[in-house]
Tab-separated table of C-alpha atoms in Angstrom:
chain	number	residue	atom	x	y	z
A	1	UNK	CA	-0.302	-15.912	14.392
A	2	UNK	CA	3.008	-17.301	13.124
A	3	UNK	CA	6.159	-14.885	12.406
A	4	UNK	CA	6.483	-14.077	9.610
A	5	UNK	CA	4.678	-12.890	6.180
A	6	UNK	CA	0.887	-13.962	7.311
A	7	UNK	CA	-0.858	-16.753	5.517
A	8	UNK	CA	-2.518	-16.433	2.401
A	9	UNK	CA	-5.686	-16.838	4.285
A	10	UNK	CA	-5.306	-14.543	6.730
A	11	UNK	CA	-3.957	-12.003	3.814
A	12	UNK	CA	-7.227	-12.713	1.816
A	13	UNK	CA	-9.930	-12.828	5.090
A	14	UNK	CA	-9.063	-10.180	6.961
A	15	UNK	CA	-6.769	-7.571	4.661
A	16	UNK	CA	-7.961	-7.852	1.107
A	17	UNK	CA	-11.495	-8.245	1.660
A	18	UNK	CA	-12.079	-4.899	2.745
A	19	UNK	CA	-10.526	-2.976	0.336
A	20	UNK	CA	-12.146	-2.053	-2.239
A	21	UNK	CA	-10.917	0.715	-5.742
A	22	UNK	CA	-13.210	3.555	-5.138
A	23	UNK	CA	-11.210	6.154	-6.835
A	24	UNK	CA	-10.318	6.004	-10.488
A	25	UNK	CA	-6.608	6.577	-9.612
A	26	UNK	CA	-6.207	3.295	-8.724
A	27	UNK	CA	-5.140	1.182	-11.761
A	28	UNK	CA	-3.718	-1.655	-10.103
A	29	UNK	CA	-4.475	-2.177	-6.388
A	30	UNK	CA	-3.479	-5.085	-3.735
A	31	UNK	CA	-3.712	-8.601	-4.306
A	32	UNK	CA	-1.893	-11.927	-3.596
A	33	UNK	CA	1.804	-11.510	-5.054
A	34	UNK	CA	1.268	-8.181	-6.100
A	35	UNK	CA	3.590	-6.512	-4.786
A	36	UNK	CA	3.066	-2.743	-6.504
A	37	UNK	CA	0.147	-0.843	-6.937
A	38	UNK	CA	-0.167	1.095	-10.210
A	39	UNK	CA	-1.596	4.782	-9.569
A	40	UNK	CA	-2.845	7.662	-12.173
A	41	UNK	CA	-3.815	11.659	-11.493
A	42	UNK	CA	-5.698	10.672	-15.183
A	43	UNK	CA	-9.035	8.737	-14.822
A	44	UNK	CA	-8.986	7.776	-18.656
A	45	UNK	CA	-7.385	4.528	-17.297
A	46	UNK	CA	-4.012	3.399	-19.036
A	47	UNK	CA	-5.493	3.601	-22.716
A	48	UNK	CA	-4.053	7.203	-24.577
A	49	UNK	CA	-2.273	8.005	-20.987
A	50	UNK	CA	1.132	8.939	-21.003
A	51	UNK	CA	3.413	6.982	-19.412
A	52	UNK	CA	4.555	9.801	-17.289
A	53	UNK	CA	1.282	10.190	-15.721
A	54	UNK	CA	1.374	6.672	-14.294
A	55	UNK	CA	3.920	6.190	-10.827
A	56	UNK	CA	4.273	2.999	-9.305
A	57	UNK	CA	4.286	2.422	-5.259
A	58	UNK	CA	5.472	-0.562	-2.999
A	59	UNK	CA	6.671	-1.017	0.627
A	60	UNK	CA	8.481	-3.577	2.339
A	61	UNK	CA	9.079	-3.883	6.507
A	62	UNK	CA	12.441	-5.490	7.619
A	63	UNK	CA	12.686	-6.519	11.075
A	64	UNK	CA	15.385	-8.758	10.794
A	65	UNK	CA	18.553	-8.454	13.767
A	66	UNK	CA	21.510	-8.142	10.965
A	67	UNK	CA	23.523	-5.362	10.675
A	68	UNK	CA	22.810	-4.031	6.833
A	69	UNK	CA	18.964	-4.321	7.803
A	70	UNK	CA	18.581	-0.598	6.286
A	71	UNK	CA	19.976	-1.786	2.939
A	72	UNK	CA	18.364	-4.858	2.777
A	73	UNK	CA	14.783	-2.997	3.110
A	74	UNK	CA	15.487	-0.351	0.387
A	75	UNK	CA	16.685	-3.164	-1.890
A	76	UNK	CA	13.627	-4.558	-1.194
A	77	UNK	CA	11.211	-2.391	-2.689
A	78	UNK	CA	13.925	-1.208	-5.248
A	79	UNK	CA	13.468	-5.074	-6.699
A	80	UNK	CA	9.639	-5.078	-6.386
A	81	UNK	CA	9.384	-1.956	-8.820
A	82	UNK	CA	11.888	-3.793	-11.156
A	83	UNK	CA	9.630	-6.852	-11.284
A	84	UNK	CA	6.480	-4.442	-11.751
A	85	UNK	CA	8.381	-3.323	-14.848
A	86	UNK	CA	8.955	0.229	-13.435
A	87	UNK	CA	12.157	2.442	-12.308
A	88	UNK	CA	12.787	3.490	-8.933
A	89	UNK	CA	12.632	6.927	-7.920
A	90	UNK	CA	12.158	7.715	-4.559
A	91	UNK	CA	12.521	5.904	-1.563
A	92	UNK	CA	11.331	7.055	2.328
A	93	UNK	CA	12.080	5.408	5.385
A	94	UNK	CA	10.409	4.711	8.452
A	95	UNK	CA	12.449	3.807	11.020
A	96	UNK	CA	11.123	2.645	14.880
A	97	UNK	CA	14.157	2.020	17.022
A	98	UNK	CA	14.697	0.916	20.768
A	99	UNK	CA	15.114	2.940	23.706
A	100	UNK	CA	18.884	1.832	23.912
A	101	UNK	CA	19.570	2.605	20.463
A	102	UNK	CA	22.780	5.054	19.863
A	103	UNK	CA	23.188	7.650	17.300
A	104	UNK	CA	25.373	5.941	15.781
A	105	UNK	CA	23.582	2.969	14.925
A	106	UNK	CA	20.832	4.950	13.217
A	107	UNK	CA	23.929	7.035	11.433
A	108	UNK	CA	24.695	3.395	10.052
A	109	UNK	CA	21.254	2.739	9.073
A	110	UNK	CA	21.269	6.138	7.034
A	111	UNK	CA	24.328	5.330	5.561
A	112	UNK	CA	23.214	1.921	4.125
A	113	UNK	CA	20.320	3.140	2.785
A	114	UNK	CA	22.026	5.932	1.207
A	115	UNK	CA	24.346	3.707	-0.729
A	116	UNK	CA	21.857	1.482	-1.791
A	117	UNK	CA	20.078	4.554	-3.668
A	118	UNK	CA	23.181	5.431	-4.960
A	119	UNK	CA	23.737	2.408	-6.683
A	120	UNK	CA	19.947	1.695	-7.857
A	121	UNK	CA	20.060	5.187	-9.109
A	122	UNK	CA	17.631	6.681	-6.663
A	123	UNK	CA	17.209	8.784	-3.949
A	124	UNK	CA	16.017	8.915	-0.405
A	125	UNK	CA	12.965	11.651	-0.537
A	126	UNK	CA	11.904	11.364	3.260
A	127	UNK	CA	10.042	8.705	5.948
A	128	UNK	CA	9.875	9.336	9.558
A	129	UNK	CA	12.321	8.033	13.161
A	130	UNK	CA	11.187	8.076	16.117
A	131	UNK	CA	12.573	5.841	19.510
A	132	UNK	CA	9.750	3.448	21.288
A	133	UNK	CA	9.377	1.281	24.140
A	134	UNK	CA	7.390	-0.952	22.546
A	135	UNK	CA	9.900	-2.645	19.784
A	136	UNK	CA	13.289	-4.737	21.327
A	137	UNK	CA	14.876	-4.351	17.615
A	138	UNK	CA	14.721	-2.294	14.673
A	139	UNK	CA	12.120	-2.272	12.498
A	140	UNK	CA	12.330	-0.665	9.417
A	141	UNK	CA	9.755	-0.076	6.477
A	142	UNK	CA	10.809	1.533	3.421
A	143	UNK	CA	8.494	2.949	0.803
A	144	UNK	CA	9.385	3.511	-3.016
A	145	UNK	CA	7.797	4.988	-6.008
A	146	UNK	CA	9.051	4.462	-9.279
A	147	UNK	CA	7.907	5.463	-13.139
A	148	UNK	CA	6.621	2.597	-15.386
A	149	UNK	CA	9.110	1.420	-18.376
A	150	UNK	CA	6.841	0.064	-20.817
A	151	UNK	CA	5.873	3.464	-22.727
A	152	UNK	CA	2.367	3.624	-21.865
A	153	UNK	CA	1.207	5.071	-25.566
A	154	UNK	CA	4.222	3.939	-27.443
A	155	UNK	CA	3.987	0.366	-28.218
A	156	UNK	CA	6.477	-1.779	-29.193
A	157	UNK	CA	7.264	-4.625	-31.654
A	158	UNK	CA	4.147	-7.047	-31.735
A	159	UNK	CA	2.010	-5.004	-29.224
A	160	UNK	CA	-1.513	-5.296	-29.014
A	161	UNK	CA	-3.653	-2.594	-28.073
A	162	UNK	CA	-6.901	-3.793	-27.602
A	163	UNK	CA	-5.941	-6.182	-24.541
A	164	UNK	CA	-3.699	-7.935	-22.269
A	165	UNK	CA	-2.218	-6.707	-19.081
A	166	UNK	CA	0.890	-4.978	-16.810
A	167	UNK	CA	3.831	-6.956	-16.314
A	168	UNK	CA	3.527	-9.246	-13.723
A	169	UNK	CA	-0.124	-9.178	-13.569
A	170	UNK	CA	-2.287	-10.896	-15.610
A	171	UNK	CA	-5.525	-10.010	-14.471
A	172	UNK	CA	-5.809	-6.139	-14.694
A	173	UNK	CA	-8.210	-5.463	-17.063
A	174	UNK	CA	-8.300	-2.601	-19.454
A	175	UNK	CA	-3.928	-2.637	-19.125
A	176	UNK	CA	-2.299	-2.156	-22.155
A	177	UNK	CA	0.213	-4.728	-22.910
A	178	UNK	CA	4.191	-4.623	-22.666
A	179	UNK	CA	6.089	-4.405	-25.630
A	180	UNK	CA	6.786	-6.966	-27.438
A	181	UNK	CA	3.994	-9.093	-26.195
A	182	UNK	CA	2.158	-11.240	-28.760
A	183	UNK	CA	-2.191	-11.336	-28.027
A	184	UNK	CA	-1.705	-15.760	-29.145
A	185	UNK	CA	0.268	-16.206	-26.001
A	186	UNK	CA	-1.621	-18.407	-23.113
A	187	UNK	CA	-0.715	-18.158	-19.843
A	188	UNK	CA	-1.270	-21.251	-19.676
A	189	UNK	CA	1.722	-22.683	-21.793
A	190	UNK	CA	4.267	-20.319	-20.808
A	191	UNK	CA	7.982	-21.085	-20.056
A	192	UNK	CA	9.052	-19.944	-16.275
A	193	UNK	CA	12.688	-18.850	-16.382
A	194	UNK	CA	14.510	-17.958	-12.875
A	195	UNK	CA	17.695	-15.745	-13.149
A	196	UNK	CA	21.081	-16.064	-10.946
A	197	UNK	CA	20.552	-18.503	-8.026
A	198	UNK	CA	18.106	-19.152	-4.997
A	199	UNK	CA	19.053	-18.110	-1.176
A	200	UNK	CA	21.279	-14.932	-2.111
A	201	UNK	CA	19.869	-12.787	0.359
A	202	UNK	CA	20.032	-15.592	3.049
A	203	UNK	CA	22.899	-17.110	2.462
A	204	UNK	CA	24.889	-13.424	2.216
A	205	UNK	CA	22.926	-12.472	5.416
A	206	UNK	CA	24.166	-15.701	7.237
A	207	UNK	CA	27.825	-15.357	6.456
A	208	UNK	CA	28.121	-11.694	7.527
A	209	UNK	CA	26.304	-12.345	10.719
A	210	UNK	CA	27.286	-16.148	11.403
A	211	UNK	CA	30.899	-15.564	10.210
A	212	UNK	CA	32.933	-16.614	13.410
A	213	UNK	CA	30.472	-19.458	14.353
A	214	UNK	CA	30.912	-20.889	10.054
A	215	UNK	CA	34.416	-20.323	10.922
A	216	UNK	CA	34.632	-23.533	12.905
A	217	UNK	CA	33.362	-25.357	10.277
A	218	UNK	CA	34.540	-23.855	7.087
A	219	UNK	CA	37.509	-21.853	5.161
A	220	UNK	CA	37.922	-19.081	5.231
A	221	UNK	CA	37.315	-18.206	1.462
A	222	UNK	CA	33.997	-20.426	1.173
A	223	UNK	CA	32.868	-18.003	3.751
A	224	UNK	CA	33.910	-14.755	1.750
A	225	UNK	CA	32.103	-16.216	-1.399
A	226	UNK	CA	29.028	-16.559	0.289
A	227	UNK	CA	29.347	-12.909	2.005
A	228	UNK	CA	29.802	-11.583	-1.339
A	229	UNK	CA	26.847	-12.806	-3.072
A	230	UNK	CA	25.389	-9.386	-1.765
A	231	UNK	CA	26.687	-7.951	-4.567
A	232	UNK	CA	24.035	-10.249	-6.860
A	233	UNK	CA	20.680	-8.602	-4.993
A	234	UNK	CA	19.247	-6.165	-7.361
A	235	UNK	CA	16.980	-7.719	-10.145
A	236	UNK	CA	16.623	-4.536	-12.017
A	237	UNK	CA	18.836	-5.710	-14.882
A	238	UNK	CA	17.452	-9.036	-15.755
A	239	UNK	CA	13.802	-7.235	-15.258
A	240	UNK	CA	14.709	-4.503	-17.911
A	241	UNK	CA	15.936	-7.055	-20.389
A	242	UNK	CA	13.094	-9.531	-19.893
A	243	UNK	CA	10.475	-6.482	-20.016
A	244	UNK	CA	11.754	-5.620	-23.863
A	245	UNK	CA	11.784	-9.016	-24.582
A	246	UNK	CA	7.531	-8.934	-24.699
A	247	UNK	CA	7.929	-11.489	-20.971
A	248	UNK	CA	4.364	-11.730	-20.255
A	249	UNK	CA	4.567	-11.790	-15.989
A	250	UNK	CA	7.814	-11.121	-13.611
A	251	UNK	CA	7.555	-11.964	-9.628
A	252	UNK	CA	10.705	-11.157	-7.439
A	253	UNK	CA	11.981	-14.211	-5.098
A	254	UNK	CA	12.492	-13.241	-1.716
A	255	UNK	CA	10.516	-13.739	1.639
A	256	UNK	CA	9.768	-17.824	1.543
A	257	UNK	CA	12.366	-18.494	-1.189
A	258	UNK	CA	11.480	-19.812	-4.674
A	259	UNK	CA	8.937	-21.902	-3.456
A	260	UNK	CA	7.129	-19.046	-1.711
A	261	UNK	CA	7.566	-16.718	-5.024
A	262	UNK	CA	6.239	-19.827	-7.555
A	263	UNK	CA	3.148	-20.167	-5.204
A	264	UNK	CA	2.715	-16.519	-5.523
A	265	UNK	CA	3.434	-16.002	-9.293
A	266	UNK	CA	0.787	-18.975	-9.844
A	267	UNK	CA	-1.924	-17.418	-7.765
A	268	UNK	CA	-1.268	-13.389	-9.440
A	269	UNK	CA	-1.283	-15.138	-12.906
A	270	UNK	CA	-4.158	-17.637	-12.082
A	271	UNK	CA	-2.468	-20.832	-13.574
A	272	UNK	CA	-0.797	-23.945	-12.462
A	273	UNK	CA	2.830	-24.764	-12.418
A	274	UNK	CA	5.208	-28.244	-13.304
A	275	UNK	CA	8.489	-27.547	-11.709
A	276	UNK	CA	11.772	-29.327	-12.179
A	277	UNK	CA	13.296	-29.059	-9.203
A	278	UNK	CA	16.295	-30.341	-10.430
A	279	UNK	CA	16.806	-27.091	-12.816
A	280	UNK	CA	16.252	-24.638	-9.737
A	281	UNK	CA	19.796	-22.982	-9.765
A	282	UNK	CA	21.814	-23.002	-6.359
A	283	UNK	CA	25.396	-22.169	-5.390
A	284	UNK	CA	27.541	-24.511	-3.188
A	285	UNK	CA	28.177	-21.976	-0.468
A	286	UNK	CA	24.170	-21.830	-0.069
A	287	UNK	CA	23.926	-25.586	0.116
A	288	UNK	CA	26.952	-25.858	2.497
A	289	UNK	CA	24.882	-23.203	4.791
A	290	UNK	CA	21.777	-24.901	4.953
A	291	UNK	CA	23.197	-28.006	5.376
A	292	UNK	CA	25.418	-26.951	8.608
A	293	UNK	CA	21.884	-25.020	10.023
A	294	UNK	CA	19.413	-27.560	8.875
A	295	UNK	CA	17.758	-24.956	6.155
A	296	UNK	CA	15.786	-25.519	3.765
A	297	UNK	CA	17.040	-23.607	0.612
A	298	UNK	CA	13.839	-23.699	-1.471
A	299	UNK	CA	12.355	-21.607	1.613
A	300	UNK	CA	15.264	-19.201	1.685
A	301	UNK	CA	15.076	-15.378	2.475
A	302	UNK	CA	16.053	-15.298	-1.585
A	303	UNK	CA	16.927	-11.523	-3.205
A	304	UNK	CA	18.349	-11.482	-5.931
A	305	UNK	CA	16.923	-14.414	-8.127
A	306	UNK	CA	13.926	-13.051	-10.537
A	307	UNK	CA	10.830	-15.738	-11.715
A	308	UNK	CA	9.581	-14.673	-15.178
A	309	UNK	CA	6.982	-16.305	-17.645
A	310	UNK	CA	7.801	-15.797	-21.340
A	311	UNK	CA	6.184	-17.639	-24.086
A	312	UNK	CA	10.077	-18.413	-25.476
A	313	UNK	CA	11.579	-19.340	-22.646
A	314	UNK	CA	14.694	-20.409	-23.961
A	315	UNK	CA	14.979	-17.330	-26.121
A	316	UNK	CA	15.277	-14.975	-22.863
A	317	UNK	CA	17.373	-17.220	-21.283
A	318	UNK	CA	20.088	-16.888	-24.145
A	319	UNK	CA	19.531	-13.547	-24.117
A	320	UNK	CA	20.117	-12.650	-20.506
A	321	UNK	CA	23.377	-14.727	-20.508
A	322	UNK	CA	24.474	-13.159	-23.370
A	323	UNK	CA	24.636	-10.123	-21.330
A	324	UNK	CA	26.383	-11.781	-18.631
A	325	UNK	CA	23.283	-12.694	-16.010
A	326	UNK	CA	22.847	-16.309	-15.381
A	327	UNK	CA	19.625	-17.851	-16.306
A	328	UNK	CA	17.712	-20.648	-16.058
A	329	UNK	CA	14.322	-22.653	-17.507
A	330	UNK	CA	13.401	-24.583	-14.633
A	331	UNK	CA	9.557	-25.135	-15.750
A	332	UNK	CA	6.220	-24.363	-17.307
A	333	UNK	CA	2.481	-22.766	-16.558
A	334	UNK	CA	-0.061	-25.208	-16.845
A	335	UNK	CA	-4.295	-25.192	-16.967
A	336	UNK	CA	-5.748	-25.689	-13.753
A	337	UNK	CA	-4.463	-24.748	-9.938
A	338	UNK	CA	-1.891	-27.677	-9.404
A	339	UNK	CA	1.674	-26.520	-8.754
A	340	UNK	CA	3.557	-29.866	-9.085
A	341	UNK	CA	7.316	-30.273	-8.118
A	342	UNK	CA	9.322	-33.182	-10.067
A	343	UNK	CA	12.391	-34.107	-8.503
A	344	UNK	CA	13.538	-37.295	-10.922
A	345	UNK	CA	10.577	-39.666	-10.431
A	346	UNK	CA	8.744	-38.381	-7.146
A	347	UNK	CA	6.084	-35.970	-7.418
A	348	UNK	CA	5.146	-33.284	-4.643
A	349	UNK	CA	2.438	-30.738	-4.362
A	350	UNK	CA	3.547	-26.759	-4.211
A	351	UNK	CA	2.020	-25.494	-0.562
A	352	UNK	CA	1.618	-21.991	0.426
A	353	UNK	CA	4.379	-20.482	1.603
A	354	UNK	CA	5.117	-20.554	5.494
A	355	UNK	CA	7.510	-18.515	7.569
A	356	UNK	CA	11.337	-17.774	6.013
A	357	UNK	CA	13.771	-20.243	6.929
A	358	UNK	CA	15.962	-17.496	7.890
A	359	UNK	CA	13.680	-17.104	11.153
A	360	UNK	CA	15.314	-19.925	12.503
A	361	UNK	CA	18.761	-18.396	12.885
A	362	UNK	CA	17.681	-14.517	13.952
């Protein structure tokens, strides 16, 4: 197999198929571009519950050779909670090193991971180190729970209780709706808006780690900008605002870039997509990157950047700038499976998402 995030394929034949929900715990359980699972200790389901006695769980690996791989991973999961429309908690963190690893590396590791929690607001709870013979870098898989935000029992403005679904996915059945969400919407005719810009995570990763090889080629200050669009990583902010604002799906862009996220936010919602490529927000330092490595940006390692589908599209997009978070409409659902890409007058065909441009470089 490829490196890499395995095919959809592969993820459907031989890792999906065989699971099956056989308690009644399990609200919301794996599926293509779901990224949390929804669990309860109460098997009435989500109707009456509380929302405190539904937690939310996710886990991302990082294997990458960089040296804030420890932050990157708790990020990781901290962003697929947001996008699940739920808070993080806890976080643990399994960490396999290699036989020449140092203290002082996994002292690092700690450290990153620590101040990531700190400023996400949550805490490392526990995971599990150990030193093997078996991996030549560090591999690191960090596991989060969080608590859901959309009052389970306390709807908001224009919620309907009889149906509709979690944020971010619109097939669970028997889900009460977020706030705010109207039962007329189609997910069919929904505005996608995309917050900040695409290849964050990449381009931020590439500057840190590339820095005296870019050097040669660019100032000094281009280089800087791009290094600091680490700061820019955590969605939580955009997903809280988008949540109240009744959005009807969220899906965090990272592993395959935008493209990779659009192909997976069509499959979890079961729709089609028309995509101006044109309106799919980029900084200069990213392009300047890719250029100089031969990248594609659309099929960036992108965290950071947020896809949501909101029956007023240009409504949330006001709304997020207002409070100072860049945001885009860059397209629409649509009936059927196509996932078109305009780019002026040329027309190309969304594919699923392949290996992370960033596996070039490390």
């Amino acid at each position: 197999m490829r490196r890499g995030k395995i095919s959809e394929s592969i993820l459907k034949r031989s890792v999906l198929r065989p699971l099956k929900n056989f308690e009644g715990e399990v609200l919301k359980g794996a599926g293509v571009g779901n990224d949390c699972a929804f669990l309860s200790w109460d098997n009435s389901g989500f109707h009456g519950q509380e929302a405190g006695s539904v937690i939310a769980m996710t886990t991302q690996t990082v294997t990458l050779r960089v040296k804030n791989a420890a932050y990157l991973a708790v990020m990781a999961v901290a962003n697929n909670l947001a996008a699940a429309g739920a808070k993080p908690v806890g976080v643990t963190l399994s960490l396999t090193l290699p036989e020449e690893t140092e203290e002082l590396l996994l002292k690092e590791m700690m450290e990153q991971a620590k101040v990531c929690c700190e400023g996400l607001g949550m805490q490392i709870v526990g995971g599990h180190t150990e030193i093997s013979g078996t991996v030549h870098i560090p591999v690191i898989t960090a596991s989060a729970v969080g608590k859901p935000l959309w009052g389970i029992g306390q709807p908001g403005a224009g919620q309907d209780k009889s149906d509709g679904v979690l944020p971010g996915d619109a097939k669970s059945k028997g889900a009460r709706k977020a706030p705010g969400r109207k039962s007329e919407e189609k997910k069919d005719s929904l505005d996608i808006v995309m917050s900040k810009w695409i290849g964050l995570e990449g381009t931020s990763v590439i500057a840190h780690e590339k820095e005296k090889e870019l050097a040669g080629r660019f100032p000094m200050r281009m280089i800087l900008k791009a290094q600091s669009q680490e700061e820019y990583l955590s969605v939580a902010p955009e997903a809280a605002i988008a949540l109240k604002s009744g959005v009807y799906a969220m899906h965090d862009v990272r592993s395959g870039g935008v493209f990779g996220a659009l192909w997976e936010l069509s499959q979890k919602m079961g729709v089609g997509l028309c995509i101006d490529l044109k309106k799919i927000p980029v900084r200069q330092e990213t392009i300047e990157i890719c250029e100089f490595y031969r990248l594609n940006p659309y099929e960036l390692l992108s965290g950071g950047a947020l896809l949501m589908a909101a029956a007023h599209g240009t409504e949330l997009v006001e709304t997020l700038k207002e409070k100072g978070i860049p945001a885009f409409l860059i397209g629409r659902t649509k009936a059927g499976n196509d996932k078109t890409i305009l780019n002026q007058d040329e027309t190309r065909y969304l594919e699923p998402p392949g290996p992370d441009e960033i596996l070039k470089i490390f």
